[in-house]
mmCIF file of C-alpha atoms and ligand atoms in Angstrom:
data_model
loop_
_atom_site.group_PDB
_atom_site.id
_atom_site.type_symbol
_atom_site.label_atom_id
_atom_site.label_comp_id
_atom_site.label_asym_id
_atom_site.label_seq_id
_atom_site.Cartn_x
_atom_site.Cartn_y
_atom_site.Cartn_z
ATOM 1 C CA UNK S 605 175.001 70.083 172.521
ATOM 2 C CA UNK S 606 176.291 71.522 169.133
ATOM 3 C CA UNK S 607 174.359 68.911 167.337
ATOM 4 C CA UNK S 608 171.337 69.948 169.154
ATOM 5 C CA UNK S 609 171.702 73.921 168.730
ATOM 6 C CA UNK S 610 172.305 73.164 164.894
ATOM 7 C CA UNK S 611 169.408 71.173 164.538
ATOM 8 C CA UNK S 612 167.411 73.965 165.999
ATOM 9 C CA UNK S 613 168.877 76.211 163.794
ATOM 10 C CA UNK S 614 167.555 74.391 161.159
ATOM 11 C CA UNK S 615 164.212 73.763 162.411
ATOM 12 C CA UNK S 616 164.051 77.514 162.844
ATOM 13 C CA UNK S 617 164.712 78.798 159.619
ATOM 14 C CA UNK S 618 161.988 76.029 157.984
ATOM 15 C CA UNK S 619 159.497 77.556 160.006
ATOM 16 C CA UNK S 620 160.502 80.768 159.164
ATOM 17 C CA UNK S 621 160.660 80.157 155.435
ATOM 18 C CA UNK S 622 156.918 78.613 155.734
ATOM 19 C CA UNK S 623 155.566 81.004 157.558
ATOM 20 C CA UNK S 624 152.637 82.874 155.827
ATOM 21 C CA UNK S 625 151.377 85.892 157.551
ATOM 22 C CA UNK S 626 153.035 88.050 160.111
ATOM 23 C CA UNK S 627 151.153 86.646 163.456
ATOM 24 C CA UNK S 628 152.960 83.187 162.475
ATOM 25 C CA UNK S 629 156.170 84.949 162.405
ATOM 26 C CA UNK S 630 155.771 86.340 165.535
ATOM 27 C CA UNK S 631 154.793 82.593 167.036
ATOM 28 C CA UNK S 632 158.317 81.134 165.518
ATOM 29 C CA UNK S 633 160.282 84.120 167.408
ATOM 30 C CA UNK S 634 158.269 83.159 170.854
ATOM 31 C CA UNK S 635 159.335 79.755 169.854
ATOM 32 C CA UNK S 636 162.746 79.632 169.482
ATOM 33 C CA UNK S 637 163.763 82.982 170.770
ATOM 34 C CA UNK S 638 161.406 83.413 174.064
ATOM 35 C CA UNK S 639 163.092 82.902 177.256
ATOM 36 C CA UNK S 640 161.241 79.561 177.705
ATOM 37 C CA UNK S 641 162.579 78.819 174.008
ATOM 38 C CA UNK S 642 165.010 75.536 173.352
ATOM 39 C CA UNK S 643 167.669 78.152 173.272
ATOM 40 C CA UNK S 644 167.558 79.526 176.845
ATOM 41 C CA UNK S 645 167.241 75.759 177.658
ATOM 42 C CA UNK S 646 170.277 74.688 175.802
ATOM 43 C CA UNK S 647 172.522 78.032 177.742
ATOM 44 C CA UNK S 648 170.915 76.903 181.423
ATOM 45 C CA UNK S 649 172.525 73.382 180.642
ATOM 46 C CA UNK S 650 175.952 75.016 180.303
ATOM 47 C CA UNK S 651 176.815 74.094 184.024
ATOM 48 C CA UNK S 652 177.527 70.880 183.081
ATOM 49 C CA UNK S 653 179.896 71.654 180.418
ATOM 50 C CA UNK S 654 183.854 71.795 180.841
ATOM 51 C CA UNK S 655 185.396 75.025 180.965
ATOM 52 C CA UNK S 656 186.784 74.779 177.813
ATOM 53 C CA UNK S 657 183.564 74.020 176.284
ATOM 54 C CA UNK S 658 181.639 76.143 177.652
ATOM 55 C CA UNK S 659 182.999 79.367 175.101
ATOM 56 C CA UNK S 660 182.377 77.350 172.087
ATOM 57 C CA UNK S 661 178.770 76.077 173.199
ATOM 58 C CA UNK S 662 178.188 79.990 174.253
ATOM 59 C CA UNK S 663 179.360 81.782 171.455
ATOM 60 C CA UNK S 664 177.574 78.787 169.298
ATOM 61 C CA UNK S 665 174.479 79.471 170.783
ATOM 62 C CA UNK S 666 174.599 83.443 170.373
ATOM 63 C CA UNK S 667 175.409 82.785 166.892
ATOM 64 C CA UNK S 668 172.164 80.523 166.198
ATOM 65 C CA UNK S 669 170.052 82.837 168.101
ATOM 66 C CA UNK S 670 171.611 85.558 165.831
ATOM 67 C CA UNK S 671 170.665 83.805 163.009
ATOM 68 C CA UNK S 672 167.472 82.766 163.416
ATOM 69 C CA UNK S 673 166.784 86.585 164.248
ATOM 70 C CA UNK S 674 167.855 87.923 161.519
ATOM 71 C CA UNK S 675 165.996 85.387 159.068
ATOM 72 C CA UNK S 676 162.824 86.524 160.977
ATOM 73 C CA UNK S 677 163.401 90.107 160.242
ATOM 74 C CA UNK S 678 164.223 89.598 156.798
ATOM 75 C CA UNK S 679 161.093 87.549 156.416
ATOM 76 C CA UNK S 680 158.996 90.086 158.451
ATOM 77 C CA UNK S 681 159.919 92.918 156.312
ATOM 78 C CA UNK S 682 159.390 90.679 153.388
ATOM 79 C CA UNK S 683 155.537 89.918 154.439
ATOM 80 C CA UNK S 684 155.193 93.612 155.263
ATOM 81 C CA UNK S 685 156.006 94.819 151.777
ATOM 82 C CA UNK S 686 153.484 92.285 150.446
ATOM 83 C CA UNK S 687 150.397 93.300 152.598
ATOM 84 C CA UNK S 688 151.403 97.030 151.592
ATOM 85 C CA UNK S 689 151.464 96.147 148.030
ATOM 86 C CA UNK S 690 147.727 94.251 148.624
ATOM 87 C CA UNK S 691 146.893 97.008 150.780
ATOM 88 C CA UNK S 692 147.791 99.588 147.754
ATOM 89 C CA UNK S 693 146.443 97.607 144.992
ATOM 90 C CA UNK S 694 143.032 97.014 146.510
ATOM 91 C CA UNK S 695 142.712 101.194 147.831
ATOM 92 C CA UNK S 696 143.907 102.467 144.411
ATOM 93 C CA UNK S 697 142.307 104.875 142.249
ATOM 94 C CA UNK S 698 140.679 104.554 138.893
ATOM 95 C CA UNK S 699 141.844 107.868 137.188
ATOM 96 C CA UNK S 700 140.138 106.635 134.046
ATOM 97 C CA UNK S 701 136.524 107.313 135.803
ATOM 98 C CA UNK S 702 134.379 110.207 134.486
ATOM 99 C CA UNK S 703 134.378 112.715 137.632
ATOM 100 C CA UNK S 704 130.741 113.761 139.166
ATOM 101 C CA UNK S 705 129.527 116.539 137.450
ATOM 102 C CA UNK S 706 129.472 119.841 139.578
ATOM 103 C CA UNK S 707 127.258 122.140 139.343
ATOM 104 C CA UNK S 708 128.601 125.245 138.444
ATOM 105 C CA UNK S 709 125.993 128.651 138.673
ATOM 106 C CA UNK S 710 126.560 131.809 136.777
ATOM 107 C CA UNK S 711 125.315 135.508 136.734
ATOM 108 C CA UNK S 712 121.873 136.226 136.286
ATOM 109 C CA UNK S 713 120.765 136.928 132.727
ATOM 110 C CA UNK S 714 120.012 139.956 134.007
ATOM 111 C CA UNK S 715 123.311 140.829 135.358
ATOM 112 C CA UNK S 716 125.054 139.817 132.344
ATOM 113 C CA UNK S 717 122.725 142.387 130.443
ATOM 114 C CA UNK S 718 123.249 145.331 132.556
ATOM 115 C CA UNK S 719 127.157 144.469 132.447
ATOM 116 C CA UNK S 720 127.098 144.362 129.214
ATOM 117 C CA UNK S 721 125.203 147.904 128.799
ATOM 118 C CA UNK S 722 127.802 149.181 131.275
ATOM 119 C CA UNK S 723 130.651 147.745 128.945
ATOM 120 C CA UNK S 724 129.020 149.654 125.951
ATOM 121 C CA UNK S 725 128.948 152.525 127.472
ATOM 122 C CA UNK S 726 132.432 152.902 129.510
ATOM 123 C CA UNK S 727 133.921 152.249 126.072
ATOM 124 C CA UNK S 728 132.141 155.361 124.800
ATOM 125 C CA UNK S 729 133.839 157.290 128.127
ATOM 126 C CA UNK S 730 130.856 157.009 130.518
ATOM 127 C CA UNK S 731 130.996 156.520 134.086
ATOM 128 C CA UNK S 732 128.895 154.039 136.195
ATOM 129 C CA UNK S 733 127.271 155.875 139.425
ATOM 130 C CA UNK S 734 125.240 154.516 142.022
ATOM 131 C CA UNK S 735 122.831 155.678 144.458
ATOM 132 C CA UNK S 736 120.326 155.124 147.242
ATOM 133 C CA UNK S 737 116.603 152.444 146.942
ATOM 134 C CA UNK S 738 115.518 154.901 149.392
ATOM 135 C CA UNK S 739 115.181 158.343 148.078
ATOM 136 C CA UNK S 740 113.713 161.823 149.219
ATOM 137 C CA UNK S 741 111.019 163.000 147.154
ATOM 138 C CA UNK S 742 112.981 165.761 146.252
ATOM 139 C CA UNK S 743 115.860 163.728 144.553
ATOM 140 C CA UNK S 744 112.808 161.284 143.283
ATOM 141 C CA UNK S 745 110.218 163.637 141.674
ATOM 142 C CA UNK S 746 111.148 168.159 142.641
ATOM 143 C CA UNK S 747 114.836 167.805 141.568
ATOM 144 C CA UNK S 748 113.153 166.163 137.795
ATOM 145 C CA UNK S 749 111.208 168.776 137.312
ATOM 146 C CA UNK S 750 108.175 167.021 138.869
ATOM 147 C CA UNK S 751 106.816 169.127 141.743
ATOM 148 C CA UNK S 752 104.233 167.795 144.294
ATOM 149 C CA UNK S 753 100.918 167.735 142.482
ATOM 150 C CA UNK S 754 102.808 167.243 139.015
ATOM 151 C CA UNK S 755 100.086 164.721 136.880
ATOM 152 C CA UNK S 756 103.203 163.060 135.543
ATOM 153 C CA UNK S 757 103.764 161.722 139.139
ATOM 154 C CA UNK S 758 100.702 159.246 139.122
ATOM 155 C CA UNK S 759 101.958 157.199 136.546
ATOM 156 C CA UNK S 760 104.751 156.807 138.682
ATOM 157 C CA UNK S 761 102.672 155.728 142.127
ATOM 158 C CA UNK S 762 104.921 154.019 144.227
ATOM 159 C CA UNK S 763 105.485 152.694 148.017
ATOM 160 C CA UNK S 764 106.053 155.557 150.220
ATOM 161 C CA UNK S 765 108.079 155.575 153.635
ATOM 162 C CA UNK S 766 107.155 158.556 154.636
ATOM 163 C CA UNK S 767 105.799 161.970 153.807
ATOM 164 C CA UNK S 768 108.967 162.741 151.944
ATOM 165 C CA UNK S 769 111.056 159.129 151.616
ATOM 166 C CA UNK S 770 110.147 156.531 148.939
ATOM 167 C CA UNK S 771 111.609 153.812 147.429
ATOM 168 C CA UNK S 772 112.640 155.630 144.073
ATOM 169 C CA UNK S 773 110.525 154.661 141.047
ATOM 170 C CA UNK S 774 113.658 155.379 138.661
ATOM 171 C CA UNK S 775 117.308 155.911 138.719
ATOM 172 C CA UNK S 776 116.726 159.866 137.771
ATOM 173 C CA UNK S 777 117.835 160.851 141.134
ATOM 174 C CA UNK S 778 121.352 159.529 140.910
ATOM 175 C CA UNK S 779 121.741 162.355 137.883
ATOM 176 C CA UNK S 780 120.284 164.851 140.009
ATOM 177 C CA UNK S 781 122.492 163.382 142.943
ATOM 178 C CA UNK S 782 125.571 163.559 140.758
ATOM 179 C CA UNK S 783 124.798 166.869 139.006
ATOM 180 C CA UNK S 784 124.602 168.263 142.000
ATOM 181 C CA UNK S 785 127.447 166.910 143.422
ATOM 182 C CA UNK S 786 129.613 168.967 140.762
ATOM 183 C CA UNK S 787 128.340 172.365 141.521
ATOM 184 C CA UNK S 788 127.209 172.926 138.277
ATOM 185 C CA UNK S 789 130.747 173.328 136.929
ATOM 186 C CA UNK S 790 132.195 170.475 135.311
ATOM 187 C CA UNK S 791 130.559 168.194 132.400
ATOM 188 C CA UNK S 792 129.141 165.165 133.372
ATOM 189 C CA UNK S 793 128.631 161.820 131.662
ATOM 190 C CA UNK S 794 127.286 158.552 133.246
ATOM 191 C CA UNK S 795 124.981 155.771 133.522
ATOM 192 C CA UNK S 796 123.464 154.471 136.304
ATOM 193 C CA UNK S 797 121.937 150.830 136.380
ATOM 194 C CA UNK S 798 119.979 149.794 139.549
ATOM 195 C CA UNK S 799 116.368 148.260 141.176
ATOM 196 C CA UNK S 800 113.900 150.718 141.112
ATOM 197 C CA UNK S 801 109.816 150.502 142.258
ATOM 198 C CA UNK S 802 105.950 151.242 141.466
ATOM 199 C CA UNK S 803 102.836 150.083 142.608
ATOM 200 C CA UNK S 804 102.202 148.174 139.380
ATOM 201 C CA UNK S 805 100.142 144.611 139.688
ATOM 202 C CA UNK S 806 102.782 141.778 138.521
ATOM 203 C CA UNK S 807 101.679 140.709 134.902
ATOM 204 C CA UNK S 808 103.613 139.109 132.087
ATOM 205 C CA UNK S 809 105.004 142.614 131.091
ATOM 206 C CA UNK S 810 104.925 144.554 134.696
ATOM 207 C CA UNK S 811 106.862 144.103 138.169
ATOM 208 C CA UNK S 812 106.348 146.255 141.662
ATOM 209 C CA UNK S 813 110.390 145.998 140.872
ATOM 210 C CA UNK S 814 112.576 145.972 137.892
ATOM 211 C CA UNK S 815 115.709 147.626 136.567
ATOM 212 C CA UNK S 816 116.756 150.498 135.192
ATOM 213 C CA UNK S 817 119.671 152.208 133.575
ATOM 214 C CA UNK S 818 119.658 156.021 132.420
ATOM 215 C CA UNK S 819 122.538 157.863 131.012
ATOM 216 C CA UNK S 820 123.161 161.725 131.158
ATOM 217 C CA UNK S 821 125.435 163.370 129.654
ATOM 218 C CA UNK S 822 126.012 167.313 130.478
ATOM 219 C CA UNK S 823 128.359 169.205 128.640
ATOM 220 C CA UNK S 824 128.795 172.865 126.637
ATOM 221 C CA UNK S 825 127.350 172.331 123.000
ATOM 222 C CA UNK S 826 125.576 169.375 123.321
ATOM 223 C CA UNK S 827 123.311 168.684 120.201
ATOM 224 C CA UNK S 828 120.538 166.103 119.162
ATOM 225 C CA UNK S 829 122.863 164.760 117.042
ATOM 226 C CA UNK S 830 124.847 163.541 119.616
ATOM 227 C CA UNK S 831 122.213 161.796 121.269
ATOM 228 C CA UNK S 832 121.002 160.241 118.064
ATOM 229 C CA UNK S 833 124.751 158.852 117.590
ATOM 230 C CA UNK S 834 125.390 157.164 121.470
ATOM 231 C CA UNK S 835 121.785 155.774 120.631
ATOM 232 C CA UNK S 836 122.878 153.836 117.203
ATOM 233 C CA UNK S 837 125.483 153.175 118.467
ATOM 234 C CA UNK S 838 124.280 151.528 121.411
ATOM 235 C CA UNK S 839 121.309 149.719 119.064
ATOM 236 C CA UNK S 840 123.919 148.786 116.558
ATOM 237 C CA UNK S 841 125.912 147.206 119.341
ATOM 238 C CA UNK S 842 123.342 145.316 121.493
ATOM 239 C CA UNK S 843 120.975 144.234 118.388
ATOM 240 C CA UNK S 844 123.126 143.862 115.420
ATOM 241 C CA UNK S 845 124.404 146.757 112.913
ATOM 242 C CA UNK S 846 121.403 145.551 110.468
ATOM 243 C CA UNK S 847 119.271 147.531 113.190
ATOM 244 C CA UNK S 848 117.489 150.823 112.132
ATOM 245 C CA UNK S 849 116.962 153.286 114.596
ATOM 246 C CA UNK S 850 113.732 155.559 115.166
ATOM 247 C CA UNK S 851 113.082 158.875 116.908
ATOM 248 C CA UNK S 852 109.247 159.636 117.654
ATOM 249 C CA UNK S 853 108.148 162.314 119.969
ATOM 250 C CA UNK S 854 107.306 161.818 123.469
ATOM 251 C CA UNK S 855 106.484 163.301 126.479
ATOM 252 C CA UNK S 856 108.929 163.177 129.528
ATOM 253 C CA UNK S 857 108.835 165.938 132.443
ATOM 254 C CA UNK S 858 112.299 166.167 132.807
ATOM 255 C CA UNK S 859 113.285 166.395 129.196
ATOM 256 C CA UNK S 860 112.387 168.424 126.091
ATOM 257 C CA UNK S 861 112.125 167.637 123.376
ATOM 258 C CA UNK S 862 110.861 164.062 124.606
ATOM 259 C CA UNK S 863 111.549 161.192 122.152
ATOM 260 C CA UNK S 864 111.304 157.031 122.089
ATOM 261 C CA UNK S 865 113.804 155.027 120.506
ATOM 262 C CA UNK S 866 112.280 152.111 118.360
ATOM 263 C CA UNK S 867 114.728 149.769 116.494
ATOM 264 C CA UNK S 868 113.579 147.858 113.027
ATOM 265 C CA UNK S 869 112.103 144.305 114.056
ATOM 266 C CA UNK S 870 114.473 141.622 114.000
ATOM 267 C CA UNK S 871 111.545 138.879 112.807
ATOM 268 C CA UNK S 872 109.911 140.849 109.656
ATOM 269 C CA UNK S 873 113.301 143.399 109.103
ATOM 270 C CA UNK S 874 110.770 145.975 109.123
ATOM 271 C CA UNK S 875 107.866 144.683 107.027
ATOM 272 C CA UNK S 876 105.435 144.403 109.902
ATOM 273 C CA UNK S 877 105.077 140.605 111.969
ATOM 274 C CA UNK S 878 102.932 139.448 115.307
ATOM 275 C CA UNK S 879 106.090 140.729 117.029
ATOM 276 C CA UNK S 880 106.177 144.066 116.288
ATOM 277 C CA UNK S 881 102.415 144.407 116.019
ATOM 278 C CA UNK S 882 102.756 145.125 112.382
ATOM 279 C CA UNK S 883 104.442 148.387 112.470
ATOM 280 C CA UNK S 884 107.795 146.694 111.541
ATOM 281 C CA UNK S 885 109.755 148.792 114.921
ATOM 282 C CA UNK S 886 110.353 147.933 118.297
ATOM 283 C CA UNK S 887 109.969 150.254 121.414
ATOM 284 C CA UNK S 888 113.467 149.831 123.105
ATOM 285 C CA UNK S 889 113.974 153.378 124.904
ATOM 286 C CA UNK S 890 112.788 156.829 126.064
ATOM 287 C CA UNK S 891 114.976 159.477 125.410
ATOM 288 C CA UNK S 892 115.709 163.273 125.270
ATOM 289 C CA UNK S 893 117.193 166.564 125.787
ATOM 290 C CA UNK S 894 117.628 167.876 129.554
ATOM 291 C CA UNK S 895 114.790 170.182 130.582
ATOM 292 C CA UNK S 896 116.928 173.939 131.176
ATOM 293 C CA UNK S 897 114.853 172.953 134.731
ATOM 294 C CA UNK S 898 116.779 170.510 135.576
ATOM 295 C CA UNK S 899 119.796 171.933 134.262
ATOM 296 C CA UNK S 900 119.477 175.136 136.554
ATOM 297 C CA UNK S 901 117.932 173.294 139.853
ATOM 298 C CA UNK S 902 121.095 171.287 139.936
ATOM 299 C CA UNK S 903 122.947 174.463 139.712
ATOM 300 C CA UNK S 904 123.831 174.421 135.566
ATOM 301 C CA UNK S 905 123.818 177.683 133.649
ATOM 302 C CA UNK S 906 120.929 176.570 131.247
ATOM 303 C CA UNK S 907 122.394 179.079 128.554
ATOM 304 C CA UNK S 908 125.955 177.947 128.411
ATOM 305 C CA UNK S 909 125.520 173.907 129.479
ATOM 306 C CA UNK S 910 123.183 171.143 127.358
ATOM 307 C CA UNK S 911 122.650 167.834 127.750
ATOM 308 C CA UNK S 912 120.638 164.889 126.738
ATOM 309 C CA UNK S 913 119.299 162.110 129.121
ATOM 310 C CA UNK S 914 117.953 158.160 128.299
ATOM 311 C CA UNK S 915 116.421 155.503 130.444
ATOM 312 C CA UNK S 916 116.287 151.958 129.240
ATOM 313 C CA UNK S 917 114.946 148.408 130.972
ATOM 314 C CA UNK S 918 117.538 145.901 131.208
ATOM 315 C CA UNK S 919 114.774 143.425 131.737
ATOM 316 C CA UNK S 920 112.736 144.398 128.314
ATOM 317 C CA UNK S 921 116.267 144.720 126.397
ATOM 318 C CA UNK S 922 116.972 140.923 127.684
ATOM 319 C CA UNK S 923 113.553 139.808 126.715
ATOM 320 C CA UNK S 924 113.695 141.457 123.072
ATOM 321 C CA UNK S 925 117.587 140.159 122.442
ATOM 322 C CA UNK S 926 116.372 136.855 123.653
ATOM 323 C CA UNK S 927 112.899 136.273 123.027
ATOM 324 C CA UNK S 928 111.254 136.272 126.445
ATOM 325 C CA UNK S 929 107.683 136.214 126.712
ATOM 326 C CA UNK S 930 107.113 136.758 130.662
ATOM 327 C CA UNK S 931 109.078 139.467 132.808
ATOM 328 C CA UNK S 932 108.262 137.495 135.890
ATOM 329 C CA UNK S 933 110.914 135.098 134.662
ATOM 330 C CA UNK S 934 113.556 137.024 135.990
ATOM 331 C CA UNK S 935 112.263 137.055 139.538
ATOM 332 C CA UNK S 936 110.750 133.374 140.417
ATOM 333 C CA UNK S 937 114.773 132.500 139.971
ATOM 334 C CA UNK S 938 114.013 128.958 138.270
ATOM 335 C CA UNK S 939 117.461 127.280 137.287
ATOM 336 C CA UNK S 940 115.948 125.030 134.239
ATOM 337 C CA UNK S 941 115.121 129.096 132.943
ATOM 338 C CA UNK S 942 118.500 131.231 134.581
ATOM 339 C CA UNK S 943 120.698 128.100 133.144
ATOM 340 C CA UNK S 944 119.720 128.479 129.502
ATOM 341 C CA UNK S 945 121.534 131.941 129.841
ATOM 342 C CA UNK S 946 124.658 131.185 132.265
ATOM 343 C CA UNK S 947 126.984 131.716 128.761
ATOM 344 C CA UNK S 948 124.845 134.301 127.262
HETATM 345 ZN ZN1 ZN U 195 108.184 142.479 112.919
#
């Protein structure tokens, strides 16, 4: 009987030691370990056995079956490591692989304009103000100086709401808004950028809706002059310091005098080019000094407090800095024309 148990002892740990894959390990342990194994067999013979045998033969047998289970773990654990090592080495991850691209968006050209403007002018101390699309037509046209049956209000036409609320054709009101809004006591200085409308027929240079930012500022003592220098300076800074700026009169109802800003042409440096239309300037601006109207309706002593106004297109100020030929580019939102300008 101790012959026999070693034998299977050996025959066990062959198998074992030949076995390939985990399933075939699992058939040896049936084999010799199950209870119909040569094992169990070999204890159910111990009847016959003398009672001084029958310790030896037992504790022989336990010993086998101890063996032969541990060289099956062993080898088990042994097979599992390899299939995890396969298992890693087929699932692993190039690193060296270029990535798929992302598409990453950016702010609208025009957005990136009017922040820029905005920049400009908070560094020279100006606030940024807001108001409502839909305005009164008091705010819109009476507070500007532009009663009902004012001429100057049909260049202006524009999509009315009602009787007396319009979508506002500028961004005027928010200085009458805000002027009034400090009781005409304390100076004011701001800009305010925002979507205005008319009822203009969508060409190359017109939209029923563009931008607009106007500045005011309201203060004792303010001069010409000081208009003149926030407008360099703002030329100087959006065009280049080789810019020249130009004053001509104008007409505006809510300012007087009235002037537009040109700056020297870029192409030509003044000579005259298609660009400029031979004249060697640039339109950029419309600009002046508050009507004592205006001053007075929103409540400003018109003797003591001055102030000069400006209202620019972010739109034509984006097509001049980057040579635009269409306005309607800003509005069909086509990425192969907002992506040239994501870094601009
Ligand atoms: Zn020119």
């Amino acid at each position: 009987m101790k012959e026999r148990l070693e034998e299977l002892e050996q025959e066990a740990i062959l198998k074992v030691e030949k076995a390939e894959t985990i399933d075939a390990l699992k058939n040896v342990r049936v084999e010799y370990l199950g209870k119909k194994g040569p094992i169990t067999e070999v204890l159910r013979g111990m009847g016959k056995l003398s009672k001084e045998e029958r310790p030896v033969i037992g504790q022989l047998a336990n010993e086998v079956r101890e063996k032969i289970s541990v060289a099956i773990d062993e080898k088990q654990s042994k097979l599992e490591d390899e299939a995890l090592e396969e298992q890693l080495k087929d699932e692993s991850i190039d690193v060296t692989l270029p990535g798929r691209p992302v598409q990453v968006g950016g702010p609208h050209l025009l957005t990136s304009i009017i922040e820029e403007i905005e920049d400009l002018f908070i560094g020279m101390g100006f606030d940024i103000r807001e108001g409502p699309e839909v305005e009164t037509d008091y705010y819109n046209f009476e507070a500007l100086n532009l009663p009902k049956g004012h001429p100057a209000r049909d260049m202006q036409d524009t999509f009315y709401i009602t009787e007396e609320l319009l979508m506002r054709t500028h961004t005027s009101p928010v200085q009458a808004r805000t002027m009034g809004q400090k009781d005409g006591k304390e100076p004011v200085k701001m800009i305010c950028p925002g979507k205005v409308y008319r009822r203009d027929t969508d060409d190359a240079t017109h939209s029923h809706q563009f931008t607009q930012i106007e500045g005011l500022l309201v203060d004792e003592n303010v001069r010409m002059s000081d208009l003149k220098g926030v407008l360099q300076t703002f030329a100087h800074k959006m065009f280049g310091e080789e810019r020249e700026i130009r004053l001509r009169p104008s007409f505006f109802p809510f300012t007087e005098p009235s002037v537009e800003m040109d700056i020297s042409c870029k192409m030509c440096g003044g000579k005259g080019c298609s660009v400029c239309k031979g004249s060697g300037w640039i339109e950029i601006l419309g600009a002046g000094m508050v009507h004592p109207n205006v001053l007075e309706m929103s409540g400003y002593d018109s003797k003591k407090y001055s102030g000069f106004a400006f209202g620019m297109g972010p739109e034509r100020i984006a097509m001049l800095k980057h040579g635009i030929d269409d306005i309607r580019h800003f509005y069909t939102n086509d990425v192969r024309f907002l992506s040239q300008y994501h870094n601009a």
